[in-house]
mmCIF file of C-alpha atoms in Angstrom:
data_model
loop_
_atom_site.group_PDB
_atom_site.id
_atom_site.type_symbol
_atom_site.label_atom_id
_atom_site.label_comp_id
_atom_site.label_asym_id
_atom_site.label_seq_id
_atom_site.Cartn_x
_atom_site.Cartn_y
_atom_site.Cartn_z
ATOM 1 C CA UNK A 1 0.000 0.000 0.000
ATOM 2 C CA UNK A 2 2.611 2.456 1.126
ATOM 3 C CA UNK A 3 4.954 1.221 -1.592
ATOM 4 C CA UNK A 4 2.274 1.872 -4.187
ATOM 5 C CA UNK A 5 1.891 5.405 -2.969
ATOM 6 C CA UNK A 6 5.630 5.942 -3.097
ATOM 7 C CA UNK A 7 5.860 4.507 -6.616
ATOM 8 C CA UNK A 8 3.002 6.637 -7.924
ATOM 9 C CA UNK A 9 4.485 9.662 -6.194
ATOM 10 C CA UNK A 10 7.817 9.039 -7.951
ATOM 11 C CA UNK A 11 6.093 8.570 -11.317
ATOM 12 C CA UNK A 12 4.197 11.833 -10.926
ATOM 13 C CA UNK A 13 7.393 13.553 -9.840
ATOM 14 C CA UNK A 14 9.334 12.236 -12.858
ATOM 15 C CA UNK A 15 6.555 13.279 -15.215
ATOM 16 C CA UNK A 16 6.416 16.788 -13.850
ATOM 17 C CA UNK A 17 10.210 17.016 -13.921
ATOM 18 C CA UNK A 18 10.216 16.006 -17.590
ATOM 19 C CA UNK A 19 7.523 18.533 -18.376
ATOM 20 C CA UNK A 20 9.409 21.225 -16.491
ATOM 21 C CA UNK A 21 12.583 20.460 -18.444
ATOM 22 C CA UNK A 22 10.749 20.693 -21.738
ATOM 23 C CA UNK A 23 9.312 24.086 -20.898
ATOM 24 C CA UNK A 24 12.524 25.457 -19.434
ATOM 25 C CA UNK A 25 14.299 26.563 -22.545
ATOM 26 C CA UNK A 26 18.009 27.287 -22.540
ATOM 27 C CA UNK A 27 17.918 30.919 -21.449
ATOM 28 C CA UNK A 28 15.552 30.503 -18.543
ATOM 29 C CA UNK A 29 17.341 27.400 -17.265
ATOM 30 C CA UNK A 30 20.700 29.167 -17.425
ATOM 31 C CA UNK A 31 19.362 32.279 -15.666
ATOM 32 C CA UNK A 32 17.895 30.200 -12.867
ATOM 33 C CA UNK A 33 21.103 28.146 -12.542
ATOM 34 C CA UNK A 34 23.106 31.327 -12.053
ATOM 35 C CA UNK A 35 20.793 32.491 -9.273
ATOM 36 C CA UNK A 36 21.043 29.064 -7.629
ATOM 37 C CA UNK A 37 24.848 29.235 -7.706
ATOM 38 C CA UNK A 38 24.973 32.765 -6.274
ATOM 39 C CA UNK A 39 22.474 31.942 -3.525
ATOM 40 C CA UNK A 40 24.308 28.705 -2.735
ATOM 41 C CA UNK A 41 27.440 30.715 -2.028
ATOM 42 C CA UNK A 42 25.451 33.147 0.128
ATOM 43 C CA UNK A 43 24.156 30.044 1.956
ATOM 44 C CA UNK A 44 27.732 28.950 2.663
ATOM 45 C CA UNK A 45 28.398 32.373 4.159
ATOM 46 C CA UNK A 46 25.200 32.229 6.229
ATOM 47 C CA UNK A 47 26.223 28.889 7.737
ATOM 48 C CA UNK A 48 29.737 30.118 8.409
ATOM 49 C CA UNK A 49 28.596 33.414 9.945
ATOM 50 C CA UNK A 50 26.066 31.700 12.225
ATOM 51 C CA UNK A 51 28.572 29.163 13.547
ATOM 52 C CA UNK A 52 31.333 31.774 13.648
ATOM 53 C CA UNK A 53 29.243 33.954 15.939
ATOM 54 C CA UNK A 54 29.051 31.151 18.484
ATOM 55 C CA UNK A 55 25.770 29.474 17.581
ATOM 56 C CA UNK A 56 25.454 25.668 17.409
ATOM 57 C CA UNK A 57 26.076 23.987 14.024
ATOM 58 C CA UNK A 58 22.524 22.636 13.806
ATOM 59 C CA UNK A 59 20.831 26.037 14.165
ATOM 60 C CA UNK A 60 21.541 27.502 10.692
ATOM 61 C CA UNK A 61 20.792 24.102 9.122
ATOM 62 C CA UNK A 62 17.455 23.740 10.936
ATOM 63 C CA UNK A 63 16.481 27.312 10.037
ATOM 64 C CA UNK A 64 17.302 26.759 6.374
ATOM 65 C CA UNK A 65 15.276 23.553 6.171
ATOM 66 C CA UNK A 66 12.216 24.717 8.080
ATOM 67 C CA UNK A 67 12.057 28.475 7.541
ATOM 68 C CA UNK A 68 13.834 28.750 4.174
ATOM 69 C CA UNK A 69 13.876 32.547 3.882
ATOM 70 C CA UNK A 70 17.274 34.210 3.637
ATOM 71 C CA UNK A 71 16.517 37.652 5.035
ATOM 72 C CA UNK A 72 14.548 36.298 8.002
ATOM 73 C CA UNK A 73 17.291 33.758 8.748
ATOM 74 C CA UNK A 74 20.067 36.375 8.776
ATOM 75 C CA UNK A 75 17.929 38.574 11.032
ATOM 76 C CA UNK A 76 17.044 35.728 13.412
ATOM 77 C CA UNK A 77 20.667 34.606 13.751
ATOM 78 C CA UNK A 78 21.841 38.203 14.138
ATOM 79 C CA UNK A 79 19.459 38.867 17.023
ATOM 80 C CA UNK A 80 20.170 35.556 18.794
ATOM 81 C CA UNK A 81 23.945 35.879 18.351
ATOM 82 C CA UNK A 82 23.834 39.368 19.833
ATOM 83 C CA UNK A 83 22.177 37.896 22.923
ATOM 84 C CA UNK A 84 18.739 39.165 21.940
ATOM 85 C CA UNK A 85 15.415 37.795 23.085
ATOM 86 C CA UNK A 86 14.244 34.719 21.087
ATOM 87 C CA UNK A 87 10.712 36.146 21.026
ATOM 88 C CA UNK A 88 12.062 39.309 19.395
ATOM 89 C CA UNK A 89 13.990 37.180 16.893
ATOM 90 C CA UNK A 90 10.838 35.244 15.970
ATOM 91 C CA UNK A 91 8.713 38.402 15.638
ATOM 92 C CA UNK A 92 11.359 40.104 13.494
ATOM 93 C CA UNK A 93 11.556 37.039 11.253
ATOM 94 C CA UNK A 94 7.774 36.886 10.862
ATOM 95 C CA UNK A 95 7.592 40.593 10.061
ATOM 96 C CA UNK A 96 10.225 40.197 7.339
ATOM 97 C CA UNK A 97 8.295 37.248 5.915
ATOM 98 C CA UNK A 98 4.912 39.002 5.862
ATOM 99 C CA UNK A 99 5.479 39.935 2.211
ATOM 100 C CA UNK A 100 4.755 36.306 1.324
ATOM 101 C CA UNK A 101 1.023 36.944 1.834
ATOM 102 C CA UNK A 102 0.609 39.122 -1.286
ATOM 103 C CA UNK A 103 3.200 36.942 -3.050
ATOM 104 C CA UNK A 104 0.959 33.940 -2.472
ATOM 105 C CA UNK A 105 -2.034 35.768 -3.898
ATOM 106 C CA UNK A 106 -0.081 36.730 -6.994
ATOM 107 C CA UNK A 107 1.409 33.330 -7.836
ATOM 108 C CA UNK A 108 -1.097 30.996 -6.151
ATOM 109 C CA UNK A 109 -2.095 29.584 -9.531
ATOM 110 C CA UNK A 110 1.301 27.913 -10.126
ATOM 111 C CA UNK A 111 1.078 25.705 -7.037
ATOM 112 C CA UNK A 112 -1.424 23.112 -8.229
ATOM 113 C CA UNK A 113 -3.103 20.881 -5.671
ATOM 114 C CA UNK A 114 -2.372 18.090 -3.189
ATOM 115 C CA UNK A 115 1.249 17.496 -2.183
ATOM 116 C CA UNK A 116 2.372 19.949 -4.847
ATOM 117 C CA UNK A 117 0.543 22.760 -3.096
ATOM 118 C CA UNK A 118 2.161 21.860 0.231
ATOM 119 C CA UNK A 119 5.657 21.665 -1.226
ATOM 120 C CA UNK A 120 5.196 24.630 -3.532
ATOM 121 C CA UNK A 121 4.085 26.815 -0.631
ATOM 122 C CA UNK A 122 7.338 26.114 1.206
ATOM 123 C CA UNK A 123 9.534 27.160 -1.739
ATOM 124 C CA UNK A 124 7.743 30.497 -2.183
ATOM 125 C CA UNK A 125 10.617 32.938 -1.972
ATOM 126 C CA UNK A 126 11.597 36.291 -3.524
ATOM 127 C CA UNK A 127 13.506 34.730 -6.408
ATOM 128 C CA UNK A 128 10.948 32.058 -7.354
ATOM 129 C CA UNK A 129 8.135 34.630 -7.212
ATOM 130 C CA UNK A 130 10.126 37.132 -9.278
ATOM 131 C CA UNK A 131 11.006 34.495 -11.903
ATOM 132 C CA UNK A 132 7.364 33.393 -12.116
ATOM 133 C CA UNK A 133 6.068 36.951 -12.463
ATOM 134 C CA UNK A 134 8.557 37.642 -15.265
ATOM 135 C CA UNK A 135 7.195 34.852 -17.491
ATOM 136 C CA UNK A 136 4.758 35.304 -20.311
ATOM 137 C CA UNK A 137 2.568 32.206 -20.401
ATOM 138 C CA UNK A 138 1.132 29.981 -17.708
ATOM 139 C CA UNK A 139 3.269 26.925 -18.416
ATOM 140 C CA UNK A 140 6.530 28.857 -18.356
ATOM 141 C CA UNK A 141 5.412 30.634 -15.195
ATOM 142 C CA UNK A 142 4.870 27.324 -13.503
ATOM 143 C CA UNK A 143 8.142 25.820 -14.753
ATOM 144 C CA UNK A 144 10.148 28.887 -13.686
ATOM 145 C CA UNK A 145 8.567 28.936 -10.230
ATOM 146 C CA UNK A 146 9.198 25.261 -9.547
ATOM 147 C CA UNK A 147 12.695 25.078 -11.008
ATOM 148 C CA UNK A 148 13.806 28.165 -9.097
ATOM 149 C CA UNK A 149 11.991 27.253 -5.879
ATOM 150 C CA UNK A 150 13.063 23.611 -5.602
ATOM 151 C CA UNK A 151 16.546 24.351 -6.978
ATOM 152 C CA UNK A 152 17.029 27.111 -4.436
ATOM 153 C CA UNK A 153 15.826 24.908 -1.608
ATOM 154 C CA UNK A 154 18.453 22.299 -2.473
ATOM 155 C CA UNK A 155 21.307 24.744 -3.165
ATOM 156 C CA UNK A 156 20.562 26.928 -0.165
ATOM 157 C CA UNK A 157 20.461 23.985 2.253
ATOM 158 C CA UNK A 158 23.584 22.348 0.813
ATOM 159 C CA UNK A 159 25.371 25.702 0.956
ATOM 160 C CA UNK A 160 24.338 26.406 4.542
ATOM 161 C CA UNK A 161 25.366 22.909 5.673
ATOM 162 C CA UNK A 162 28.764 23.285 3.991
ATOM 163 C CA UNK A 163 29.293 26.688 5.549
ATOM 164 C CA UNK A 164 28.212 25.551 9.005
ATOM 165 C CA UNK A 165 30.486 22.505 8.959
ATOM 166 C CA UNK A 166 33.469 23.800 6.974
ATOM 167 C CA UNK A 167 33.434 27.168 8.688
ATOM 168 C CA UNK A 168 34.813 30.355 7.303
ATOM 169 C CA UNK A 169 35.805 29.292 3.765
ATOM 170 C CA UNK A 170 33.589 31.928 2.118
ATOM 171 C CA UNK A 171 32.532 34.072 5.030
ATOM 172 C CA UNK A 172 33.122 37.280 3.115
ATOM 173 C CA UNK A 173 30.603 37.292 0.280
ATOM 174 C CA UNK A 174 31.009 41.068 0.076
ATOM 175 C CA UNK A 175 34.498 40.576 -1.417
ATOM 176 C CA UNK A 176 32.826 38.612 -4.237
ATOM 177 C CA UNK A 177 30.195 41.305 -4.704
ATOM 178 C CA UNK A 178 27.412 38.808 -4.022
ATOM 179 C CA UNK A 179 25.549 41.360 -1.908
ATOM 180 C CA UNK A 180 25.052 43.339 -5.134
ATOM 181 C CA UNK A 181 23.912 40.241 -7.037
ATOM 182 C CA UNK A 182 20.673 39.744 -5.051
ATOM 183 C CA UNK A 183 19.188 43.210 -5.726
ATOM 184 C CA UNK A 184 20.437 43.016 -9.333
ATOM 185 C CA UNK A 185 18.627 39.692 -9.851
ATOM 186 C CA UNK A 186 15.345 41.096 -8.532
ATOM 187 C CA UNK A 187 15.796 44.327 -10.490
ATOM 188 C CA UNK A 188 16.362 42.486 -13.778
ATOM 189 C CA UNK A 189 13.264 40.357 -13.183
ATOM 190 C CA UNK A 190 11.035 43.234 -12.142
ATOM 191 C CA UNK A 191 12.105 45.710 -14.865
ATOM 192 C CA UNK A 192 9.698 44.363 -17.521
ATOM 193 C CA UNK A 193 6.733 45.091 -15.221
ATOM 194 C CA UNK A 194 7.965 48.653 -14.793
ATOM 195 C CA UNK A 195 7.464 49.157 -18.516
ATOM 196 C CA UNK A 196 3.976 50.175 -17.489
ATOM 197 C CA UNK A 197 4.336 53.845 -16.517
ATOM 198 C CA UNK A 198 1.735 53.717 -13.732
ATOM 199 C CA UNK A 199 3.520 50.732 -12.158
ATOM 200 C CA UNK A 200 6.869 52.473 -12.490
ATOM 201 C CA UNK A 201 5.559 55.642 -10.816
ATOM 202 C CA UNK A 202 4.077 53.657 -7.939
ATOM 203 C CA UNK A 203 7.286 51.637 -7.580
ATOM 204 C CA UNK A 204 9.331 54.844 -7.326
ATOM 205 C CA UNK A 205 7.079 56.139 -4.546
ATOM 206 C CA UNK A 206 7.153 52.740 -2.824
ATOM 207 C CA UNK A 207 10.949 52.546 -2.894
ATOM 208 C CA UNK A 208 11.207 56.108 -1.548
ATOM 209 C CA UNK A 209 8.774 55.336 1.295
ATOM 210 C CA UNK A 210 10.673 52.156 2.197
ATOM 211 C CA UNK A 211 14.025 53.948 2.223
ATOM 212 C CA UNK A 212 12.769 56.866 4.331
ATOM 213 C CA UNK A 213 11.122 54.483 6.808
ATOM 214 C CA UNK A 214 14.164 52.230 7.207
ATOM 215 C CA UNK A 215 16.009 54.159 9.926
ATOM 216 C CA UNK A 216 12.911 54.499 12.107
ATOM 217 C CA UNK A 217 11.041 51.204 11.698
ATOM 218 C CA UNK A 218 12.054 47.615 12.510
ATOM 219 C CA UNK A 219 13.357 45.485 9.625
ATOM 220 C CA UNK A 220 10.678 44.138 7.303
ATOM 221 C CA UNK A 221 8.134 46.901 7.913
ATOM 222 C CA UNK A 222 9.674 49.474 5.516
ATOM 223 C CA UNK A 223 9.370 47.088 2.539
ATOM 224 C CA UNK A 224 5.713 46.430 3.432
ATOM 225 C CA UNK A 225 5.079 50.183 3.524
ATOM 226 C CA UNK A 226 5.814 50.243 -0.213
ATOM 227 C CA UNK A 227 2.281 48.841 -0.566
ATOM 228 C CA UNK A 228 1.014 52.323 0.359
ATOM 229 C CA UNK A 229 1.887 53.216 -3.233
ATOM 230 C CA UNK A 230 -0.505 50.589 -4.604
ATOM 231 C CA UNK A 231 -3.490 52.997 -4.893
ATOM 232 C CA UNK A 232 -1.308 55.297 -7.006
ATOM 233 C CA UNK A 233 -0.799 52.575 -9.592
ATOM 234 C CA UNK A 234 -4.463 51.529 -9.487
ATOM 235 C CA UNK A 235 -5.750 55.095 -9.861
ATOM 236 C CA UNK A 236 -3.282 55.953 -12.638
ATOM 237 C CA UNK A 237 -4.186 52.804 -14.510
ATOM 238 C CA UNK A 238 -7.898 53.250 -13.885
ATOM 239 C CA UNK A 239 -7.946 56.656 -15.577
ATOM 240 C CA UNK A 240 -6.629 55.243 -18.819
ATOM 241 C CA UNK A 241 -7.859 52.603 -21.224
ATOM 242 C CA UNK A 242 -8.396 49.207 -19.563
ATOM 243 C CA UNK A 243 -4.957 48.207 -18.365
ATOM 244 C CA UNK A 244 -3.494 45.178 -20.034
ATOM 245 C CA UNK A 245 0.158 45.556 -19.187
ATOM 246 C CA UNK A 246 1.239 43.948 -15.971
ATOM 247 C CA UNK A 247 3.822 41.602 -14.613
ATOM 248 C CA UNK A 248 4.492 38.602 -16.747
ATOM 249 C CA UNK A 249 4.172 40.370 -20.058
ATOM 250 C CA UNK A 250 7.818 40.247 -21.020
ATOM 251 C CA UNK A 251 8.733 37.336 -23.201
ATOM 252 C CA UNK A 252 11.975 36.519 -21.489
ATOM 253 C CA UNK A 253 13.461 37.367 -18.169
ATOM 254 C CA UNK A 254 16.143 39.979 -18.468
ATOM 255 C CA UNK A 255 14.847 41.504 -21.715
ATOM 256 C CA UNK A 256 12.915 44.702 -21.730
ATOM 257 C CA UNK A 257 11.164 46.795 -24.266
ATOM 258 C CA UNK A 258 10.511 50.240 -22.894
ATOM 259 C CA UNK A 259 13.579 51.777 -21.304
ATOM 260 C CA UNK A 260 11.957 54.981 -20.082
ATOM 261 C CA UNK A 261 10.199 54.013 -16.825
ATOM 262 C CA UNK A 262 12.775 51.438 -15.862
ATOM 263 C CA UNK A 263 15.524 54.023 -16.292
ATOM 264 C CA UNK A 264 13.793 56.293 -13.821
ATOM 265 C CA UNK A 265 13.416 53.489 -11.345
ATOM 266 C CA UNK A 266 17.083 52.539 -11.588
ATOM 267 C CA UNK A 267 18.115 56.129 -10.987
ATOM 268 C CA UNK A 268 16.008 56.361 -7.858
ATOM 269 C CA UNK A 269 17.014 53.053 -6.377
ATOM 270 C CA UNK A 270 20.682 53.742 -6.625
ATOM 271 C CA UNK A 271 20.675 57.376 -5.606
ATOM 272 C CA UNK A 272 21.824 58.441 -2.174
ATOM 273 C CA UNK A 273 19.536 57.345 0.644
ATOM 274 C CA UNK A 274 17.678 60.087 2.412
ATOM 275 C CA UNK A 275 19.523 60.067 5.668
ATOM 276 C CA UNK B 1 20.223 22.442 27.672
ATOM 277 C CA UNK B 2 17.100 24.514 28.313
ATOM 278 C CA UNK B 3 18.669 27.177 26.149
ATOM 279 C CA UNK B 4 18.750 24.661 23.316
ATOM 280 C CA UNK B 5 15.085 23.835 23.789
ATOM 281 C CA UNK B 6 14.189 27.521 23.680
ATOM 282 C CA UNK B 7 16.171 27.924 20.456
ATOM 283 C CA UNK B 8 14.499 24.911 18.845
ATOM 284 C CA UNK B 9 11.089 26.202 19.917
ATOM 285 C CA UNK B 10 11.902 29.633 18.474
ATOM 286 C CA UNK B 11 12.916 28.096 15.132
ATOM 287 C CA UNK B 12 9.735 25.993 15.195
ATOM 288 C CA UNK B 13 7.460 28.975 15.813
ATOM 289 C CA UNK B 14 9.193 30.995 13.100
ATOM 290 C CA UNK B 15 8.920 28.053 10.699
ATOM 291 C CA UNK B 16 5.204 27.462 11.351
ATOM 292 C CA UNK B 17 4.463 31.189 11.205
ATOM 293 C CA UNK B 18 6.376 31.618 7.957
ATOM 294 C CA UNK B 19 4.605 28.650 6.379
ATOM 295 C CA UNK B 20 1.256 30.083 7.466
ATOM 296 C CA UNK B 21 2.119 33.430 5.859
ATOM 297 C CA UNK B 22 3.070 31.637 2.646
ATOM 298 C CA UNK B 23 -0.114 29.531 2.700
ATOM 299 C CA UNK B 24 -2.392 32.550 3.286
ATOM 300 C CA UNK B 25 -2.460 33.781 -0.311
ATOM 301 C CA UNK B 26 -3.096 30.453 -2.071
ATOM 302 C CA UNK B 27 -5.707 29.422 0.538
ATOM 303 C CA UNK B 28 -7.669 32.660 0.256
ATOM 304 C CA UNK B 29 -7.470 32.488 -3.529
ATOM 305 C CA UNK B 30 -9.224 29.157 -3.425
ATOM 306 C CA UNK B 31 -12.031 30.251 -1.148
ATOM 307 C CA UNK B 32 -12.752 33.675 -2.540
ATOM 308 C CA UNK B 33 -13.172 34.143 -6.260
ATOM 309 C CA UNK B 34 -11.276 37.379 -6.725
ATOM 310 C CA UNK B 35 -12.438 39.778 -9.425
ATOM 311 C CA UNK B 36 -9.989 40.376 -12.275
ATOM 312 C CA UNK B 37 -9.099 43.778 -10.851
ATOM 313 C CA UNK B 38 -8.157 42.375 -7.448
ATOM 314 C CA UNK B 39 -5.945 39.732 -9.053
ATOM 315 C CA UNK B 40 -4.216 42.469 -10.968
ATOM 316 C CA UNK B 41 -3.787 44.465 -7.775
ATOM 317 C CA UNK B 42 -2.112 41.473 -6.100
ATOM 318 C CA UNK B 43 0.375 41.146 -8.941
ATOM 319 C CA UNK B 44 1.031 44.883 -8.732
ATOM 320 C CA UNK B 45 1.533 44.575 -4.978
ATOM 321 C CA UNK B 46 4.161 41.881 -5.534
ATOM 322 C CA UNK B 47 5.974 44.050 -8.058
ATOM 323 C CA UNK B 48 5.972 46.976 -5.604
ATOM 324 C CA UNK B 49 7.319 44.763 -2.805
ATOM 325 C CA UNK B 50 10.066 43.382 -5.035
ATOM 326 C CA UNK B 51 10.996 46.904 -6.179
ATOM 327 C CA UNK B 52 11.168 48.066 -2.556
ATOM 328 C CA UNK B 53 13.349 45.035 -1.774
ATOM 329 C CA UNK B 54 15.687 46.042 -4.604
ATOM 330 C CA UNK B 55 15.929 49.571 -3.183
ATOM 331 C CA UNK B 56 16.515 48.583 0.417
ATOM 332 C CA UNK B 57 18.797 45.628 -0.373
ATOM 333 C CA UNK B 58 20.898 47.827 -2.657
ATOM 334 C CA UNK B 59 21.326 50.719 -0.252
ATOM 335 C CA UNK B 60 20.887 49.548 3.301
ATOM 336 C CA UNK B 61 22.808 47.313 5.630
ATOM 337 C CA UNK B 62 21.672 46.951 9.242
ATOM 338 C CA UNK B 63 19.716 50.255 9.312
ATOM 339 C CA UNK B 64 22.600 52.213 7.777
ATOM 340 C CA UNK B 65 23.988 53.075 4.365
ATOM 341 C CA UNK B 66 25.550 49.966 2.809
ATOM 342 C CA UNK B 67 28.441 51.900 1.232
ATOM 343 C CA UNK B 68 28.932 52.860 -2.405
ATOM 344 C CA UNK B 69 30.238 49.604 -3.884
ATOM 345 C CA UNK B 70 26.940 47.697 -3.634
ATOM 346 C CA UNK B 71 24.565 50.341 -5.091
ATOM 347 C CA UNK B 72 27.158 51.029 -7.826
ATOM 348 C CA UNK B 73 27.094 47.346 -8.730
ATOM 349 C CA UNK B 74 23.280 47.276 -8.745
ATOM 350 C CA UNK B 75 23.241 50.449 -10.884
ATOM 351 C CA UNK B 76 25.578 48.837 -13.454
ATOM 352 C CA UNK B 77 23.343 45.744 -13.456
ATOM 353 C CA UNK B 78 20.221 47.913 -13.813
ATOM 354 C CA UNK B 79 21.632 49.875 -16.750
ATOM 355 C CA UNK B 80 22.684 46.651 -18.482
ATOM 356 C CA UNK B 81 19.217 45.141 -17.897
ATOM 357 C CA UNK B 82 17.627 48.313 -19.261
ATOM 358 C CA UNK B 83 19.788 47.975 -22.388
ATOM 359 C CA UNK B 84 18.519 44.410 -22.736
ATOM 360 C CA UNK B 85 21.737 42.654 -21.814
ATOM 361 C CA UNK B 86 21.314 38.941 -20.994
ATOM 362 C CA UNK B 87 20.405 38.147 -17.408
ATOM 363 C CA UNK B 88 23.736 36.415 -16.753
ATOM 364 C CA UNK B 89 25.664 39.501 -17.859
ATOM 365 C CA UNK B 90 23.488 41.706 -15.637
ATOM 366 C CA UNK B 91 24.095 39.659 -12.500
ATOM 367 C CA UNK B 92 27.795 38.991 -13.053
ATOM 368 C CA UNK B 93 28.462 42.646 -13.914
ATOM 369 C CA UNK B 94 26.696 43.790 -10.754
ATOM 370 C CA UNK B 95 28.757 41.447 -8.571
ATOM 371 C CA UNK B 96 32.019 42.183 -10.410
ATOM 372 C CA UNK B 97 31.526 45.952 -10.132
ATOM 373 C CA UNK B 98 30.949 45.764 -6.380
ATOM 374 C CA UNK B 99 33.869 43.354 -5.901
ATOM 375 C CA UNK B 100 36.302 45.462 -7.965
ATOM 376 C CA UNK B 101 35.267 48.703 -6.243
ATOM 377 C CA UNK B 102 35.930 47.070 -2.870
ATOM 378 C CA UNK B 103 39.267 45.800 -4.121
ATOM 379 C CA UNK B 104 40.050 49.420 -4.987
ATOM 380 C CA UNK B 105 39.183 50.472 -1.458
ATOM 381 C CA UNK B 106 35.602 51.723 -1.906
ATOM 382 C CA UNK B 107 33.516 50.464 1.057
#
């Protein structure tokens, strides 16, 4: 009985893997692989930093398996290592992860049902959401989400385990510039959506609000405040012809058609912070 | 020993809470049939959150300015992406710019 379930599970898994591989054409597969590699190295540094700051080896590994959210994990470990209250560490982590609620609304259709929904929910993370949103058609969206999500889960956990056990091999990801890679990945994936001028305007306001709020609010909250700009986009779009342009309209990740709004956004995001 | 148990419990609560946050969207989607406009708004919301993440991750480190090397790298990546460079070039250029600037002594 159990064996039958396992066998059918494996068959379904193999089928969906084959389908995913067919849909993942060269470019998309390569782009995702690069993100997996970069995040794997960041994982090594996370493991090394956690153990290096005096925490037990199992802690970063357990966090990566069960929580699987980079920013929240760094924050949690940072607070605990500094002798902070575990309750504060948990609350900070949850606050940082609150953005997954709207993420889930936006990409809920790629999850499917049954065990796929359970597993797919766990691998919902900035990169997999961004890759999904950047795809044109439903099948590619699904393939991008799953390949990035599952791939990241594996690479992140392997990286963290290596870092935790092997120690400080790559503790300084800043020297490799990997701290610039994460925002660049998200920026490249989100640029096609900013082709829509109303979205670009709202994004500019949202980024500004988040940056201004950062020194005064706890981590995680400033990013959520960017949602205050949502009505701007909705109103701007509502006053024009029925909006058709939104995320997922670009044919390929990393290629963009209208440089104007994205150029503005880039300028804002990299200008001096208001501080 | 009890310290270990507290840590494990903290990780457990964070894990369950995070999973619940992730499950919220898909679960609500199933129960409530959202109008087209609301679905669009959710996608927009995700784009705004990701854009804000780009801004804060590029500029801020532990509540302070991250230094010039990182935003310079992200800017180079952004310009390349805008000029339709391949994704791989965008990401590698961003990392290389930040790494080289740091090598040259820029924080």
